[in-house]
CSV table of C-alpha atoms in Angstrom, one decimal:
chain,number,residue,atom,x,y,z
C,1,MET,CA,270.6,243.5,-47.3
C,2,SER,CA,269.5,241.2,-44.5
C,3,LEU,CA,266.7,241.3,-42.0
C,4,ARG,CA,267.2,237.8,-40.6
C,5,ASN,CA,269.4,238.4,-37.5
C,6,PHE,CA,270.4,241.4,-35.5
C,7,SER,CA,273.3,241.8,-33.1
C,8,ALA,CA,271.7,244.7,-31.1
C,9,PRO,CA,267.9,244.5,-31.6
C,10,LEU,CA,267.2,246.8,-28.6
C,11,TRP,CA,267.9,249.7,-30.9
C,12,PHE,CA,264.5,249.0,-32.5
C,13,LEU,CA,263.0,250.7,-29.4
C,14,LEU,CA,263.8,253.9,-31.2
C,15,LEU,CA,260.9,253.1,-33.5
C,16,ILE,CA,258.7,254.2,-30.7
C,17,ALA,CA,260.2,257.7,-31.0
C,18,VAL,CA,259.8,257.6,-34.8
C,19,ALA,CA,256.2,256.6,-34.4
C,20,ALA,CA,255.7,259.5,-31.9
C,21,LEU,CA,257.2,261.9,-34.4
C,22,VAL,CA,254.8,260.7,-37.1
C,23,VAL,CA,251.8,261.1,-34.8
C,24,GLY,CA,253.0,264.6,-33.7
C,25,TYR,CA,253.4,265.6,-37.4
C,26,VAL,CA,249.9,264.5,-38.2
C,27,LEU,CA,248.5,266.4,-35.2
C,28,VAL,CA,250.3,269.5,-36.1
C,29,GLN,CA,249.0,269.3,-39.7
C,30,ARG,CA,245.4,268.9,-38.4
C,31,SER,CA,245.9,271.8,-36.0
C,32,ARG,CA,247.2,274.0,-38.9
C,33,ARG,CA,244.2,273.0,-41.1
C,34,LYS,CA,241.8,274.1,-38.3
C,35,ARG,CA,243.5,277.4,-37.9
C,36,THR,CA,243.4,277.9,-41.7
C,37,LEU,CA,239.6,277.2,-41.9
C,38,ARG,CA,239.0,280.0,-39.3
C,39,PHE,CA,240.5,282.5,-41.8
C,40,THR,CA,237.3,283.6,-43.4
C,41,ASN,CA,238.8,286.0,-46.0
C,42,LEU,CA,239.4,283.3,-48.6
C,43,GLU,CA,240.4,285.8,-51.3
C,44,LEU,CA,243.2,287.2,-49.2
C,45,LEU,CA,244.2,283.6,-48.1
C,46,GLU,CA,244.6,282.6,-51.8
C,47,ARG,CA,246.9,285.6,-52.5
C,48,VAL,CA,249.2,285.0,-49.5
C,49,SER,CA,249.3,281.2,-49.7
C,50,SER,CA,252.1,279.2,-51.4
C,51,SER,CA,251.7,278.8,-55.1
C,52,GLY,CA,253.0,275.2,-55.1
C,53,PRO,CA,250.7,272.2,-54.6
C,54,SER,CA,250.2,271.7,-50.9
C,55,ARG,CA,250.7,267.9,-51.1
C,56,TRP,CA,254.4,268.3,-52.0
C,57,ARG,CA,255.1,269.9,-48.6
C,58,HIS,CA,254.6,266.5,-47.0
C,59,VAL,CA,257.3,264.7,-49.1
C,60,PRO,CA,260.3,265.8,-47.1
C,61,ALA,CA,258.7,264.6,-43.9
C,62,VAL,CA,257.9,261.2,-45.4
C,63,VAL,CA,261.5,260.8,-46.7
C,64,LEU,CA,262.8,261.8,-43.3
C,65,VAL,CA,260.7,259.1,-41.6
C,66,ALA,CA,262.1,256.6,-44.1
C,67,ALA,CA,265.6,257.8,-43.3
C,68,LEU,CA,265.0,257.3,-39.6
C,69,LEU,CA,263.7,253.8,-40.2
C,70,LEU,CA,266.7,252.8,-42.3
C,71,LEU,CA,269.2,254.3,-39.7
C,72,THR,CA,267.4,252.6,-36.8
C,73,THR,CA,267.7,249.3,-38.7
C,74,ALA,CA,271.4,249.9,-39.2
C,75,MET,CA,271.9,250.6,-35.5
C,76,ALA,CA,270.2,247.3,-34.7
C,77,GLY,CA,273.1,245.5,-36.3
C,78,PRO,CA,271.7,243.4,-39.1
C,79,THR,CA,273.9,240.4,-39.9
C,80,ALA,CA,274.1,238.1,-42.9
C,81,GLU,CA,275.9,235.0,-43.9
C,82,GLN,CA,279.0,235.9,-45.9
C,83,ARG,CA,281.8,233.9,-47.6
C,84,VAL,CA,285.0,235.1,-46.0
C,85,PRO,CA,288.6,233.8,-46.4
C,86,ARG,CA,289.9,231.6,-43.6
C,87,ASN,CA,292.8,233.3,-41.8
C,88,ARG,CA,293.9,230.2,-39.8
C,89,ALA,CA,293.6,226.6,-41.0
C,90,THR,CA,296.0,223.7,-41.7
C,91,VAL,CA,295.9,221.5,-44.8
C,92,MET,CA,298.1,218.5,-45.5
C,93,LEU,CA,298.2,217.6,-49.2
C,94,VAL,CA,299.1,213.9,-49.4
C,95,ILE,CA,300.0,212.6,-52.9
C,96,ASP,CA,300.6,209.0,-54.0
C,97,VAL,CA,303.8,208.5,-55.9
C,98,SER,CA,303.8,204.7,-56.3
C,99,LEU,CA,304.7,203.2,-59.6
C,100,SER,CA,301.1,202.9,-60.6
C,101,MET,CA,301.1,206.7,-61.0
C,102,GLU,CA,303.0,206.2,-64.3
C,103,ALA,CA,299.9,204.8,-66.0
C,104,THR,CA,298.8,206.6,-69.1
C,105,ASP,CA,295.1,206.1,-68.8
C,106,VAL,CA,295.1,209.7,-67.7
C,107,ALA,CA,297.1,211.7,-70.2
C,108,PRO,CA,300.0,212.3,-70.3
C,109,THR,CA,300.4,210.2,-67.1
C,110,ARG,CA,298.6,210.0,-63.8
C,111,LEU,CA,301.5,211.7,-62.1
C,112,LYS,CA,301.9,214.5,-64.5
C,113,ALA,CA,298.1,215.3,-64.4
C,114,ALA,CA,298.2,215.1,-60.6
C,115,GLN,CA,301.2,217.6,-60.5
C,116,VAL,CA,299.4,220.1,-62.6
C,117,ALA,CA,296.2,219.9,-60.6
C,118,ALA,CA,297.9,219.9,-57.2
C,119,LYS,CA,300.0,223.0,-58.1
C,120,SER,CA,296.9,224.9,-59.2
C,121,PHE,CA,295.2,223.9,-55.9
C,122,ALA,CA,298.2,225.1,-53.9
C,123,GLN,CA,298.5,228.4,-55.7
C,124,GLY,CA,294.8,229.1,-55.6
C,125,LEU,CA,294.3,228.4,-51.9
C,126,THR,CA,293.6,231.5,-49.8
C,127,PRO,CA,296.8,233.1,-48.3
C,128,GLY,CA,295.8,232.5,-44.7
C,129,VAL,CA,295.7,228.7,-45.0
C,130,ASN,CA,298.9,226.8,-44.0
C,131,LEU,CA,299.6,224.1,-46.6
C,132,GLY,CA,301.9,221.2,-46.2
C,133,LEU,CA,302.9,218.4,-48.6
C,134,ILE,CA,303.5,214.7,-48.1
C,135,THR,CA,304.3,212.1,-50.7
C,136,PHE,CA,304.1,208.3,-50.2
C,137,ALA,CA,305.0,205.1,-51.8
C,138,GLY,CA,306.6,202.4,-49.7
C,139,THR,CA,307.2,205.1,-47.0
C,140,ALA,CA,305.8,208.5,-46.4
C,141,THR,CA,307.9,211.7,-46.7
C,142,VAL,CA,307.1,215.2,-45.4
C,143,LEU,CA,308.4,217.4,-48.2
C,144,VAL,CA,307.0,220.7,-46.9
C,145,ALA,CA,305.8,221.4,-43.4
C,146,PRO,CA,302.6,223.5,-43.1
C,147,THR,CA,303.3,227.0,-44.4
C,148,THR,CA,301.7,230.0,-46.1
C,149,ASP,CA,304.6,230.0,-48.7
C,150,ARG,CA,303.1,228.5,-51.8
C,151,GLY,CA,306.4,228.7,-53.7
C,152,GLY,CA,308.0,225.9,-51.7
C,153,VAL,CA,305.0,223.6,-52.1
C,154,ALA,CA,304.8,224.2,-55.9
C,155,LYS,CA,308.6,223.5,-56.3
C,156,ALA,CA,308.2,220.3,-54.3
C,157,ILE,CA,305.3,219.2,-56.5
C,158,ASP,CA,307.4,219.7,-59.6
C,159,ASN,CA,310.1,217.4,-58.3
C,160,LEU,CA,307.9,214.4,-57.4
C,161,LYS,CA,309.6,211.0,-58.0
C,162,LEU,CA,308.0,207.6,-58.3
C,163,ALA,CA,308.8,204.7,-56.0
C,164,GLN,CA,307.6,201.2,-55.3
C,165,SER,CA,304.7,200.1,-53.0
C,166,THR,CA,301.8,202.0,-51.5
C,167,ALA,CA,301.8,202.7,-47.7
C,168,THR,CA,298.6,204.7,-47.4
C,169,GLY,CA,298.3,204.3,-43.7
C,170,GLU,CA,301.8,205.6,-43.1
C,171,ALA,CA,301.0,208.6,-45.2
C,172,ILE,CA,298.0,209.4,-43.0
C,173,PHE,CA,299.9,208.9,-39.8
C,174,ALA,CA,302.7,211.2,-41.1
C,175,ALA,CA,300.1,213.9,-41.9
C,176,LEU,CA,298.5,213.6,-38.5
C,177,GLN,CA,301.9,214.0,-36.8
C,178,SER,CA,302.8,217.0,-39.0
C,179,ILE,CA,299.5,218.7,-38.1
C,180,GLU,CA,299.9,218.1,-34.4
C,181,GLY,CA,303.5,219.4,-34.4
C,182,PHE,CA,302.4,222.5,-36.2
C,183,SER,CA,299.4,223.1,-34.0
C,184,GLN,CA,301.5,223.0,-30.9
C,185,VAL,CA,303.6,225.9,-32.3
C,186,VAL,CA,300.8,228.1,-33.6
C,187,GLY,CA,298.0,227.2,-31.2
C,188,GLY,CA,296.9,230.1,-29.0
C,189,PRO,CA,294.0,231.1,-26.8
C,190,GLU,CA,291.6,230.1,-29.6
C,191,GLY,CA,293.2,226.6,-29.6
C,192,PRO,CA,294.8,224.8,-32.6
C,193,PRO,CA,293.7,225.9,-36.0
C,194,PRO,CA,291.2,223.6,-37.8
C,195,ALA,CA,292.9,221.0,-39.9
C,196,ARG,CA,292.2,218.7,-42.9
C,197,ILE,CA,294.0,216.1,-44.9
C,198,VAL,CA,293.6,215.9,-48.6
C,199,LEU,CA,294.7,212.4,-49.8
C,200,MET,CA,295.0,211.6,-53.5
C,201,SER,CA,295.8,208.1,-54.5
C,202,ASP,CA,295.2,205.8,-57.4
C,203,GLY,CA,295.6,202.3,-55.9
C,204,LYS,CA,295.1,199.9,-53.1
C,205,GLN,CA,297.4,199.9,-50.1
C,206,THR,CA,300.2,197.3,-50.4
C,207,ILE,CA,302.1,198.1,-47.1
C,208,PRO,CA,301.0,196.6,-44.7
C,209,THR,CA,300.2,193.8,-47.2
C,210,GLU,CA,296.7,194.8,-48.3
C,211,ASN,CA,295.5,194.8,-44.8
C,212,GLU,CA,293.8,198.1,-44.1
C,213,GLU,CA,292.9,197.1,-40.6
C,214,ASP,CA,296.5,196.6,-39.6
C,215,PRO,CA,297.7,198.9,-36.8
C,216,ARG,CA,299.6,200.9,-39.4
C,217,GLY,CA,297.0,200.4,-42.1
C,218,SER,CA,294.9,203.0,-43.9
C,219,PHE,CA,291.6,202.3,-42.1
C,220,THR,CA,293.2,202.4,-38.7
C,221,ALA,CA,294.9,205.7,-39.6
C,222,ALA,CA,291.5,207.1,-40.8
C,223,LYS,CA,290.0,206.2,-37.4
C,224,ALA,CA,292.9,207.9,-35.6
C,225,ALA,CA,292.1,211.0,-37.7
C,226,ALA,CA,288.5,210.9,-36.7
C,227,ASP,CA,289.5,210.7,-33.0
C,228,ARG,CA,291.5,213.9,-33.5
C,229,LYS,CA,288.7,215.5,-35.5
C,230,ILE,CA,290.8,215.9,-38.6
C,231,PRO,CA,288.7,214.8,-41.6
C,232,ILE,CA,290.3,213.2,-44.6
C,233,THR,CA,289.2,214.3,-48.1
C,234,THR,CA,290.0,211.5,-50.5
C,235,ILE,CA,290.4,211.7,-54.2
C,236,SER,CA,290.4,208.4,-56.1
C,237,PHE,CA,292.4,209.2,-59.2
C,238,GLY,CA,292.6,207.0,-62.3
C,239,THR,CA,290.5,204.4,-64.1
C,240,ALA,CA,289.9,200.7,-64.1
C,241,ASP,CA,291.9,200.3,-67.3
C,242,GLY,CA,295.2,201.6,-66.1
C,243,THR,CA,298.4,199.5,-66.7
C,244,VAL,CA,302.1,200.0,-66.1
C,245,GLU,CA,305.1,198.0,-67.2
C,246,ILE,CA,307.3,196.8,-64.3
C,247,GLU,CA,310.4,194.8,-65.0
C,248,GLY,CA,309.2,194.0,-68.5
C,249,ARG,CA,305.7,192.9,-67.5
C,250,VAL,CA,302.5,194.8,-68.0
C,251,GLN,CA,300.5,195.0,-64.8
C,252,SER,CA,297.0,196.2,-64.2
C,253,VAL,CA,296.8,199.2,-61.8
C,254,ALA,CA,293.0,199.7,-61.5
C,255,VAL,CA,292.0,202.5,-59.2
C,256,ASP,CA,290.6,201.4,-55.9
C,257,ASP,CA,287.5,203.6,-55.3
C,258,GLY,CA,286.2,201.4,-52.4
C,259,ALA,CA,289.2,201.8,-50.2
C,260,MET,CA,289.4,205.5,-50.7
C,261,GLU,CA,285.7,206.0,-50.0
C,262,GLU,CA,286.0,204.0,-46.8
C,263,ILE,CA,289.0,206.1,-45.6
C,264,ALA,CA,286.9,209.3,-46.1
C,265,THR,CA,283.9,207.8,-44.3
C,266,LEU,CA,285.8,206.5,-41.3
C,267,SER,CA,287.5,209.9,-40.8
C,268,GLY,CA,284.4,212.0,-41.3
C,269,GLY,CA,285.6,213.5,-44.6
C,270,ASP,CA,284.5,213.5,-48.2
C,271,PHE,CA,285.2,211.2,-51.1
C,272,TYR,CA,285.7,212.3,-54.7
C,273,LYS,CA,286.4,210.3,-57.9
C,274,ALA,CA,288.4,211.7,-60.7
C,275,ALA,CA,289.0,209.6,-63.9
C,276,THR,CA,290.4,212.4,-66.0
C,277,ALA,CA,292.8,215.3,-65.6
C,278,ASP,CA,289.9,217.8,-66.0
C,279,GLN,CA,287.8,216.0,-63.4
C,280,LEU,CA,290.8,216.1,-61.0
C,281,ARG,CA,291.2,219.9,-61.6
C,282,LYS,CA,287.5,220.4,-60.9
C,283,VAL,CA,287.8,218.4,-57.6
C,284,TYR,CA,290.7,220.5,-56.5
C,285,ASP,CA,288.8,223.7,-57.4
C,286,THR,CA,285.9,222.6,-55.3
C,287,LEU,CA,288.2,221.8,-52.4
C,288,GLY,CA,289.9,225.2,-52.7
C,289,GLU,CA,286.5,226.8,-52.3
C,290,GLN,CA,285.5,224.6,-49.3
C,291,ILE,CA,288.9,224.8,-47.5
C,292,GLY,CA,289.9,228.4,-48.3
C,293,TYR,CA,286.6,230.0,-47.3
C,294,GLU,CA,284.0,229.7,-44.6
C,295,ILE,CA,280.5,231.0,-44.1
C,296,LYS,CA,280.2,233.4,-41.2
C,297,GLU,CA,277.6,235.7,-39.8
C,298,ALA,CA,279.0,239.1,-40.6
C,299,ASP,CA,277.9,242.7,-40.1
C,300,ALA,CA,275.4,243.8,-42.8
C,301,SER,CA,274.5,247.3,-41.6
C,302,ARG,CA,276.5,249.2,-44.2
C,303,PRO,CA,273.8,249.2,-46.9
C,304,TRP,CA,271.2,250.4,-44.4
C,305,LEU,CA,273.5,253.1,-43.1
C,306,ILE,CA,274.2,254.3,-46.7
C,307,LEU,CA,270.5,254.4,-47.7
C,308,GLY,CA,269.5,256.1,-44.4
C,309,THR,CA,272.1,258.8,-44.8
C,310,LEU,CA,271.1,259.4,-48.5
C,311,ALA,CA,267.4,259.5,-47.5
C,312,ALA,CA,268.2,262.1,-44.8
C,313,LEU,CA,270.1,264.3,-47.3
C,314,ILE,CA,267.3,264.0,-49.8
C,315,SER,CA,264.8,265.0,-47.2
C,316,ALA,CA,266.8,268.1,-46.4
C,317,ALA,CA,267.1,269.0,-50.0
C,318,LEU,CA,263.4,268.6,-50.7
C,319,SER,CA,262.5,270.6,-47.6
C,320,LEU,CA,264.6,273.5,-48.9
C,321,LEU,CA,263.1,273.2,-52.3
C,322,PHE,CA,259.4,273.1,-51.2
C,323,GLY,CA,259.5,275.0,-47.9
C,324,GLN,CA,262.7,277.1,-48.0
C,325,ARG,CA,263.7,275.6,-44.7
C,326,LEU,CA,265.1,272.5,-43.2
C,327,PRO,CA,262.7,269.9,-41.7
């Protein structure tokens, strides 16, 4: 029950009428008392008066006033912040499938753990959110365009394949292009739906050659996302101890937290670090709550209306009980 904001506060002017009824009731009771005191035959008065305690006859009136107060508050339209599912939003899930994702520092491998967490995220997202999927290694591939069909996204996640190199910037540009194309189709009088990119990667960009400021680099892409007001939520996945064997040689594939955090900062998004499969799942759960729901000022008059109606019914019942009439 909220008393913070009201959509139609002018209805509170009815409280003047309620106050007038209270004053009128008090005046009537005083007038009745004066007429009673003029009745000098007290013995006869005692025989004809009600046998119940006189104070109870005021209870129905008190409850009725309470009902009027509650109903007036309901008509004033109280509102409250409520968590409601989003019915239009676009999310591009961007997953790194470079060879470093084969590292076993996250059991069973980084890729397997990422697949499980990403599927859970996709299936738990509220139905009204349009979800797309992009994977990237040396190039970026749009596997699923934004859609509310979670089955296609889950199937694509199951079929992820590893490849060489890490073109993070190309992945972000591909996500921006996919979002813009989808927005042109579904945009209406309200404008394009709000959009966000969720980028999960475990390593540093290698294409362009470790130059994030390149025109096709990850930092440049992050700035482009900021210009379009599309924040990038980054998840830095893995540990500093990760290694993979490539062409018979063991290579270190330490996670690059700094680059991922910078991408999030430049785009106006959020940065998360996940060093275990459980941490990654919790990050995705958090994102599901943030993306799938929003806080809105919603109508909160129902509790006041229910209580007001119940109070009015109780007042009528008490009036019949104590006075054999309705108030």
